[in-house]
GROMACS .gro file of C-alpha atoms in nm:
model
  320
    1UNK     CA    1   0.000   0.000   0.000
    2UNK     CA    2   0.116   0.362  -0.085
    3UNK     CA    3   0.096   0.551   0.226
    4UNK     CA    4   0.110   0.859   0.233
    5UNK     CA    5   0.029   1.163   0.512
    6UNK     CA    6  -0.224   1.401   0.399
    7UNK     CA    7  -0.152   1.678   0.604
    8UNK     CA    8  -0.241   1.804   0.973
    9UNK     CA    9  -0.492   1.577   1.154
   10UNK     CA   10  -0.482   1.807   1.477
   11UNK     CA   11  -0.220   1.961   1.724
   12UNK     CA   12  -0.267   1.918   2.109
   13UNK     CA   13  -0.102   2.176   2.379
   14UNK     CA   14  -0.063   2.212   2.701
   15UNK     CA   15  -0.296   2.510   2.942
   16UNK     CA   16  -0.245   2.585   3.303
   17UNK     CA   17  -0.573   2.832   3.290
   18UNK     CA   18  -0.853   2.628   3.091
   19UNK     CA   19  -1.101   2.868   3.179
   20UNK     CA   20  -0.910   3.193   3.011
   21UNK     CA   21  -0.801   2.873   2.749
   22UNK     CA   22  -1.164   2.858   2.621
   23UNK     CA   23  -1.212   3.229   2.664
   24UNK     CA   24  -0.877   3.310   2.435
   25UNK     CA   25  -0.964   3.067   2.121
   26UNK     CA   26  -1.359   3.092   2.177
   27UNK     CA   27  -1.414   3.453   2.202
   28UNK     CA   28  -1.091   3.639   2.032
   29UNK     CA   29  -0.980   3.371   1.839
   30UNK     CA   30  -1.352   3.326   1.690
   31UNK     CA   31  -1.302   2.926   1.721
   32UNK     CA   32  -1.584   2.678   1.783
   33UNK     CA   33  -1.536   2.450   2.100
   34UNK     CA   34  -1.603   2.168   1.921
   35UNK     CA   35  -1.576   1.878   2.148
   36UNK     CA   36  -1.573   1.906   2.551
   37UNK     CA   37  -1.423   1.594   2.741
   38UNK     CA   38  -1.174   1.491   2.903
   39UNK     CA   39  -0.776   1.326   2.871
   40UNK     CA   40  -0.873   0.962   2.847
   41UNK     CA   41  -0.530   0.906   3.011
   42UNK     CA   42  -0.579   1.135   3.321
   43UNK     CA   43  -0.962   1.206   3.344
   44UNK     CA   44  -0.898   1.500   3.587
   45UNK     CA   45  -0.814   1.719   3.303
   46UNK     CA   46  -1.005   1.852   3.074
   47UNK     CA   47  -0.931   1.789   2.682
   48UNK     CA   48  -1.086   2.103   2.482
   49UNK     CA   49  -1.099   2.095   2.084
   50UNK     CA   50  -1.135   2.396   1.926
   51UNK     CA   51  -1.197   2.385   1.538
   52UNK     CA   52  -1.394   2.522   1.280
   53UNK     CA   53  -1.786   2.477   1.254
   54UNK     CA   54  -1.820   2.116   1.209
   55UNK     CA   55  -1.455   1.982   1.334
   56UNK     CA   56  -1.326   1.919   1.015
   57UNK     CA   57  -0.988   1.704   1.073
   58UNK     CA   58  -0.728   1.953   1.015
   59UNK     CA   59  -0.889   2.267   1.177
   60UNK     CA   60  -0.822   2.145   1.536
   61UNK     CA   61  -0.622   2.328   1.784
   62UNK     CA   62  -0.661   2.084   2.125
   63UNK     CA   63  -0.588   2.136   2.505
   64UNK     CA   64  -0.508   1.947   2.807
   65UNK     CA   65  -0.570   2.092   3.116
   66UNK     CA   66  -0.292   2.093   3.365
   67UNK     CA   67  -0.190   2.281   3.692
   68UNK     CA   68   0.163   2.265   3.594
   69UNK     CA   69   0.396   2.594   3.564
   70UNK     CA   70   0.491   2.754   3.232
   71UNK     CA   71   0.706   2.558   2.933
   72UNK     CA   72   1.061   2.668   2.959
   73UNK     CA   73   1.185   2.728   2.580
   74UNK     CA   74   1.453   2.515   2.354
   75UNK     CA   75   1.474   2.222   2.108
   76UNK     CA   76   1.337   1.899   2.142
   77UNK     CA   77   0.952   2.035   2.107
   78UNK     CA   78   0.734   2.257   1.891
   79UNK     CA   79   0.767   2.581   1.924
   80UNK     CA   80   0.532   2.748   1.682
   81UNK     CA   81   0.185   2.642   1.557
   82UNK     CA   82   0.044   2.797   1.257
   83UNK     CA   83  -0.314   2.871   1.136
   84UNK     CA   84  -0.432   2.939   0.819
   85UNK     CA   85  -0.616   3.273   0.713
   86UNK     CA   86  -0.721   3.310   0.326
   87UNK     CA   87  -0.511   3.637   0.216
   88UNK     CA   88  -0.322   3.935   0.336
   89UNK     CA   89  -0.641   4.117   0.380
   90UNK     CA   90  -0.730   3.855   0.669
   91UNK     CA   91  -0.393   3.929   0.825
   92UNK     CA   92  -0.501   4.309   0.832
   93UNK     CA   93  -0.777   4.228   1.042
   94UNK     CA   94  -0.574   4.010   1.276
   95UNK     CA   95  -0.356   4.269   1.320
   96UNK     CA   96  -0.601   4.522   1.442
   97UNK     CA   97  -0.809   4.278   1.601
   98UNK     CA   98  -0.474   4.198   1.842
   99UNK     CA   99  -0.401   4.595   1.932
  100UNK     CA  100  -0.766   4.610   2.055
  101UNK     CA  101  -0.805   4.307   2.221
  102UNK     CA  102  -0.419   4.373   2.385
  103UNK     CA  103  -0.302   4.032   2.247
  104UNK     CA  104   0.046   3.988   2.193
  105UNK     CA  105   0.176   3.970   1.842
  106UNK     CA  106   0.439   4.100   1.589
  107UNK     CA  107   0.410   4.250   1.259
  108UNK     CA  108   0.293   4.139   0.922
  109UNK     CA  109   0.607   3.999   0.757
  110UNK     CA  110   0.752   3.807   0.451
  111UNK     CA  111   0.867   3.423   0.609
  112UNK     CA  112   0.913   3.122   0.324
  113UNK     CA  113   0.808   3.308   0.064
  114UNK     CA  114   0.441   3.388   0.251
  115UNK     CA  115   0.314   3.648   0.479
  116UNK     CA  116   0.268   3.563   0.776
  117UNK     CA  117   0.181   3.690   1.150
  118UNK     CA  118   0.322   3.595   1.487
  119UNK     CA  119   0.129   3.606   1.833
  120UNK     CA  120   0.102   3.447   2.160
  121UNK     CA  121  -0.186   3.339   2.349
  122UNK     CA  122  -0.243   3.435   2.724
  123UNK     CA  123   0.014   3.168   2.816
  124UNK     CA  124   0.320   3.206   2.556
  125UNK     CA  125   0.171   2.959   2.339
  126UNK     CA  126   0.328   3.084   2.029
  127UNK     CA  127   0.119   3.087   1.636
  128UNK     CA  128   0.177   3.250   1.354
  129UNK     CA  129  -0.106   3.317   1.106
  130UNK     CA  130  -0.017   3.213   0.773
  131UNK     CA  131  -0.184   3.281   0.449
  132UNK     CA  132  -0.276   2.974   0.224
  133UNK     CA  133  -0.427   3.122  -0.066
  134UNK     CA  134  -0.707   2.917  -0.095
  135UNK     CA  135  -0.481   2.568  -0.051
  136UNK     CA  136  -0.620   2.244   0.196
  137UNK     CA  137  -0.960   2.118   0.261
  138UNK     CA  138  -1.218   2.398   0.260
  139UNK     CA  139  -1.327   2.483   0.591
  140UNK     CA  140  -1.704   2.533   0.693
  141UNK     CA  141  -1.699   2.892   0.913
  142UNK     CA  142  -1.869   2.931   1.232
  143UNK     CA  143  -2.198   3.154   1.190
  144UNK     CA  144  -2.162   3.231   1.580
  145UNK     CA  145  -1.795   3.357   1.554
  146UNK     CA  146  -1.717   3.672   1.669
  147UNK     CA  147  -1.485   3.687   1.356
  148UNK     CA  148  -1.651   3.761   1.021
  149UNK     CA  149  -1.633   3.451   0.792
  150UNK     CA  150  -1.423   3.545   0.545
  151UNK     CA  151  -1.120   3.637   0.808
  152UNK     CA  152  -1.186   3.358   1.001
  153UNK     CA  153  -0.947   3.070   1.094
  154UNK     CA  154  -0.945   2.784   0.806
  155UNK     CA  155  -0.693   2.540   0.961
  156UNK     CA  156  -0.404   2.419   1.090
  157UNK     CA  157  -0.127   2.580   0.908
  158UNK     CA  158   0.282   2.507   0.887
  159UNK     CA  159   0.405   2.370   1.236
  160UNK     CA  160   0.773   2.420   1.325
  161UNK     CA  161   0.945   2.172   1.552
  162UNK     CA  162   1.318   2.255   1.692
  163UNK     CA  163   1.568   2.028   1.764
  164UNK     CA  164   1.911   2.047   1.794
  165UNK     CA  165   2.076   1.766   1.531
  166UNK     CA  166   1.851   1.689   1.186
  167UNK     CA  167   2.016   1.381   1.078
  168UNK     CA  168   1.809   1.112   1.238
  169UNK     CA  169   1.490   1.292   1.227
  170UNK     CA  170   1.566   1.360   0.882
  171UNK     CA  171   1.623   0.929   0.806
  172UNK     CA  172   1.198   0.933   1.025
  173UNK     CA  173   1.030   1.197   0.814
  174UNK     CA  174   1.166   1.060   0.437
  175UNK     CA  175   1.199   0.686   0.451
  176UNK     CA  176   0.948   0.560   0.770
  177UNK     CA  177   0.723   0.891   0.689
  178UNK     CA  178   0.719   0.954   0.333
  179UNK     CA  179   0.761   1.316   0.402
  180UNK     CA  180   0.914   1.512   0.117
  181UNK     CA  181   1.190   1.756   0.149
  182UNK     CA  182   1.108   2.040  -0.011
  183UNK     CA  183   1.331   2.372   0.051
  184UNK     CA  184   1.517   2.588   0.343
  185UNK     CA  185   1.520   2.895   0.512
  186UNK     CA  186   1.699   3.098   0.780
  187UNK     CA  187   1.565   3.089   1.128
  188UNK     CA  188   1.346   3.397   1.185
  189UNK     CA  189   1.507   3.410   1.549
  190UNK     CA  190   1.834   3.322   1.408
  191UNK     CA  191   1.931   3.329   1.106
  192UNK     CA  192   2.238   3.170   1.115
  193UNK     CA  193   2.044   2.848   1.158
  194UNK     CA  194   1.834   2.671   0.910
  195UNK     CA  195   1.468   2.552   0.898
  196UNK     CA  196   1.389   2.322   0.661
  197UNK     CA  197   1.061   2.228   0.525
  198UNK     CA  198   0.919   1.864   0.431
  199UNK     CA  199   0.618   1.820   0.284
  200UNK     CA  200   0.342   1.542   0.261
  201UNK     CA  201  -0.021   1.536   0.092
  202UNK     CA  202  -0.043   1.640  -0.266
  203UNK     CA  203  -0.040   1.998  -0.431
  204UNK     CA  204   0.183   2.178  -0.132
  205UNK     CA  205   0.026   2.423   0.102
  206UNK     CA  206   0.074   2.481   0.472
  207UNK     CA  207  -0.175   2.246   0.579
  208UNK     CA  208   0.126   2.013   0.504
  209UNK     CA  209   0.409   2.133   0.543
  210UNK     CA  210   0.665   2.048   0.883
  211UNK     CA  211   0.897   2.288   0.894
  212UNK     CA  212   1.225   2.155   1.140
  213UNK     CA  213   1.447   2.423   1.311
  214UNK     CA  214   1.810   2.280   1.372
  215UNK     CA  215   1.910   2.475   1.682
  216UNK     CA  216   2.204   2.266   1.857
  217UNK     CA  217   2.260   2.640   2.065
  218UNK     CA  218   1.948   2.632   2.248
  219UNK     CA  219   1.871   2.387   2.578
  220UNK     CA  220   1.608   2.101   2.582
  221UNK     CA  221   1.287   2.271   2.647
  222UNK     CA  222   1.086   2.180   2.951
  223UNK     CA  223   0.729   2.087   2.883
  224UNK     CA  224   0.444   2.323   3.098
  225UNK     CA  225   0.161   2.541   3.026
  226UNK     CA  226   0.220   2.744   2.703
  227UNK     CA  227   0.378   2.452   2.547
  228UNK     CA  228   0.295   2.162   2.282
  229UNK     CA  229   0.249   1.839   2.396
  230UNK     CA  230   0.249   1.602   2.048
  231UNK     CA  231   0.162   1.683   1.693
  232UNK     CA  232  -0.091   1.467   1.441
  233UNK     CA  233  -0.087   1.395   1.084
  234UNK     CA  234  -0.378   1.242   0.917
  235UNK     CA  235  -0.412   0.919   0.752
  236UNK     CA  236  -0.791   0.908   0.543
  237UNK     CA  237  -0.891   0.516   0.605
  238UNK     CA  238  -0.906   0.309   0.880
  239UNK     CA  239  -0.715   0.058   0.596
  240UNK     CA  240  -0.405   0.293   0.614
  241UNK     CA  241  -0.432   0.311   0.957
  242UNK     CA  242  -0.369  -0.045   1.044
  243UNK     CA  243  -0.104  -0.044   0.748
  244UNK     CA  244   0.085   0.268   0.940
  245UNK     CA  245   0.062   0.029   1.220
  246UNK     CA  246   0.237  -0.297   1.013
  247UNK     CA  247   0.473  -0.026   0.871
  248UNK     CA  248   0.597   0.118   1.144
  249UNK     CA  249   0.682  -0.274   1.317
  250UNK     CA  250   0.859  -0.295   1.015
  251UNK     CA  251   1.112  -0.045   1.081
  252UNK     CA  252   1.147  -0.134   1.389
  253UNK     CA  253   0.932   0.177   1.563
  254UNK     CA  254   0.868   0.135   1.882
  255UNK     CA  255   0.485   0.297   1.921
  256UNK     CA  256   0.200   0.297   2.147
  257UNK     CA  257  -0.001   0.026   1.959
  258UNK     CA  258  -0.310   0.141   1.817
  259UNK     CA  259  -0.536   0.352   2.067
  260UNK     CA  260  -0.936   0.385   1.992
  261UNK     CA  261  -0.993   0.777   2.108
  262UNK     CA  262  -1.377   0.698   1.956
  263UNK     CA  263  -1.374   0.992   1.736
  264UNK     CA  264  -1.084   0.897   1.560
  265UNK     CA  265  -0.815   0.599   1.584
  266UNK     CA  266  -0.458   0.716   1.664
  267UNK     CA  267  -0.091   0.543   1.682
  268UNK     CA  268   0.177   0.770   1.831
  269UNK     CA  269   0.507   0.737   1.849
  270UNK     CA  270   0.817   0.947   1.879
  271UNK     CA  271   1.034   1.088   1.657
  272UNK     CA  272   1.457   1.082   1.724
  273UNK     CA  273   1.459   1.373   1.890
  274UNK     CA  274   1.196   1.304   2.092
  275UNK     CA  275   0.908   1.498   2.004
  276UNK     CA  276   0.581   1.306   2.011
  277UNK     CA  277   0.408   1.240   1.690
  278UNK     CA  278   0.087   1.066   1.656
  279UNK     CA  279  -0.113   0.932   1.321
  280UNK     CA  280  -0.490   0.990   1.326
  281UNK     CA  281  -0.779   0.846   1.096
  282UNK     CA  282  -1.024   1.123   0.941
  283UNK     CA  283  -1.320   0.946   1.071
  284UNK     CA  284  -1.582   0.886   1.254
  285UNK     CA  285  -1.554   1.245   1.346
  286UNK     CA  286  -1.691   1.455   1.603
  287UNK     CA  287  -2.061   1.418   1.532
  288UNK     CA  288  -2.070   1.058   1.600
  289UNK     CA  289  -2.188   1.120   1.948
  290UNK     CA  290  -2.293   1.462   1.936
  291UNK     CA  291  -2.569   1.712   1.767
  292UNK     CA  292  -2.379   1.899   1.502
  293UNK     CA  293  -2.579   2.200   1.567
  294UNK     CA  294  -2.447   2.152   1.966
  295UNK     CA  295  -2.107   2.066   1.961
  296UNK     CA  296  -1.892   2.107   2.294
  297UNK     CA  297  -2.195   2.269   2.505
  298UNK     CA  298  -2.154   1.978   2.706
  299UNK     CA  299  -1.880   1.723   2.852
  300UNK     CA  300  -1.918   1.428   2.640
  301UNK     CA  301  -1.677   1.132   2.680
  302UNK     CA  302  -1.580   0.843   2.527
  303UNK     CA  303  -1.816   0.520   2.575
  304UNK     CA  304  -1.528   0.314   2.787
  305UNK     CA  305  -1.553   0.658   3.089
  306UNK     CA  306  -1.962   0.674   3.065
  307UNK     CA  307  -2.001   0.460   3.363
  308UNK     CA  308  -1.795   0.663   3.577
  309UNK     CA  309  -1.974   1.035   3.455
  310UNK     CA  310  -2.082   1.103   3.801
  311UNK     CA  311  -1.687   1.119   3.948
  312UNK     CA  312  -1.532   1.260   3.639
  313UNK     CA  313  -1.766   1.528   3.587
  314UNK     CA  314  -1.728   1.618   3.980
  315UNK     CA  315  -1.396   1.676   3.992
  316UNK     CA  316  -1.394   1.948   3.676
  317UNK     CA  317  -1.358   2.289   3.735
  318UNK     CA  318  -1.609   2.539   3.564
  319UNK     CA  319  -1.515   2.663   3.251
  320UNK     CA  320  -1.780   2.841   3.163
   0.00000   0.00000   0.00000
């Protein structure tokens, strides 16, 4: 079988203050909470999924919710996640839209050959907006956005991992991944270091495109709040899903077997440098338990947690 990654299946990060979390990507971010549960690993957090109107794989932005202090910067992680806007009139509005609401962010600039626009979230978590021109799956907007629909956020974008040596993540991404390389550029935070991009899916686009920072000057980061806590590309069919699985025994991989997370399947596993990677299948989707027309006004979980509702739900702070 010909497997091959089709881009961005989700991203999942770290918060220390789910409550101004859900405020942040809800209310200035104009992104739909589309799923409200919990980490199926450690049901005393909350796991938020923030998306665009439907939960299209590829539009979600994800949280755990931990009491844990911030991330302390360096290699070894992700350090920026970007989102897709349609044009450089959407990064206009962004811009303004950030001096009023007092959100932290840079200016509009020129980065691999597209503009693009850096900010931080009420915890450091650092994005960049990025425009696409129209490329990756369509997304379906958000009528109830505070956003209009035509600036409003249409996906993940390019991702950017640091780490301090490429070769053996390089050997991962072409020959066990099927990533492509594609091109380089200087480091916008130093450029006498190199990012360079590897691509997967067909036609190009930021949707799918990894972009690797070698930084051998910087420290390992320490994982907190304001951080990234694993990265996932999509796979379409449950088929290439179980092949990913074969594939990956093949090489040798050591992974986490393949995991049932109900509203998709997932295999993670990590990458040489030790950032955590996980493949996800498109389907069944977020609706499979849920009203489309009510997504995330409620804590749903997965059928395997239902019998114990009554404790979960307890111990859950309000986020509302």
């Amino acid at each position: 079988m010909n497997l091959n990654l089709t881009g961005f299946h989700h991203l999942t990060a770290v918060s220390g203050d789910i409550r101004e979390n859900k405020r942040f990507y809800t209310r200035d971010l104009g992104m739909r909470l589309v799923k409200r549960s919990v980490n199926q690993d450690d049901v005393s957090a909350y796991h938020l999924f923030y998306a665009d109107n439907v939960g299209h794989p590829g539009t979600d932005i994800t949280f755990f919710d931990w009491n844990v202090p911030r991330e302390r910067r360096g290699n070894h992680t992700v350090t920026r996640t970007g989102l897709r806007v349609q044009g450089d009139a959407s990064l206009t509005y962004w811009k303004e839209r950030f001096a009023a609401l007092n959100v932290t962010h840079g200016e509009i600039v020129e980065r691999d050959d597209r503009h693009v626009l850096d900010f931080e979230d009420n915890e450091g978590q650092r994005l960049m907006l990025v425009t696409d021109g129209g490329a990756g799956d369509p997304p379906t907007p958000w009528a109830q956005s505070s956003v209009p629909a035509e600036h409003q956020i249409r996906g993940l974008g390019a991702i950017t991992m640091t780490v301090p040596n490429l070769r053996n993540t390089d050997l991962v991404l072409q020959k066990v991944m099927n990533l492509r390389p594609v091109r380089e550029y200087p480091d916008p935070e130093s450029p006498a270091h190199t990012v360079h991009v590897y691509e997967m899916g067909e036609g190009g686009g930021p949707h799918a495109e990894l972009h690797v920072a070698v930084r051998p000057d910087l420290a390992p980061a320490t994982p907190g709040a304001g951080g990234v806590h694993h990265v996932a590309f999509r796979t379409p069919t449950e088929e290439q899903y179980h092949a990913w699985t074969e594939h990956f025994r093949h090489f040798g991989l050591q992974t986490s077997g393949e995991v049932d997370r109900y509203w998709f399947r997932s295999l993670y596993f990590r990458e040489p440098n030790g950032i955590l990677y996980e493949i996800a299948t498109d389907g069944p989707g977020f609706g499979v338990d849920e009203d489309m027309d009510t997504l995330g006004d409620k804590i749903v979980l997965a059928p395997f947690l239902e019998s114990r509702r009554e404790e979960i739900v307890a111990n859950l702070k309000p986020i509302d």
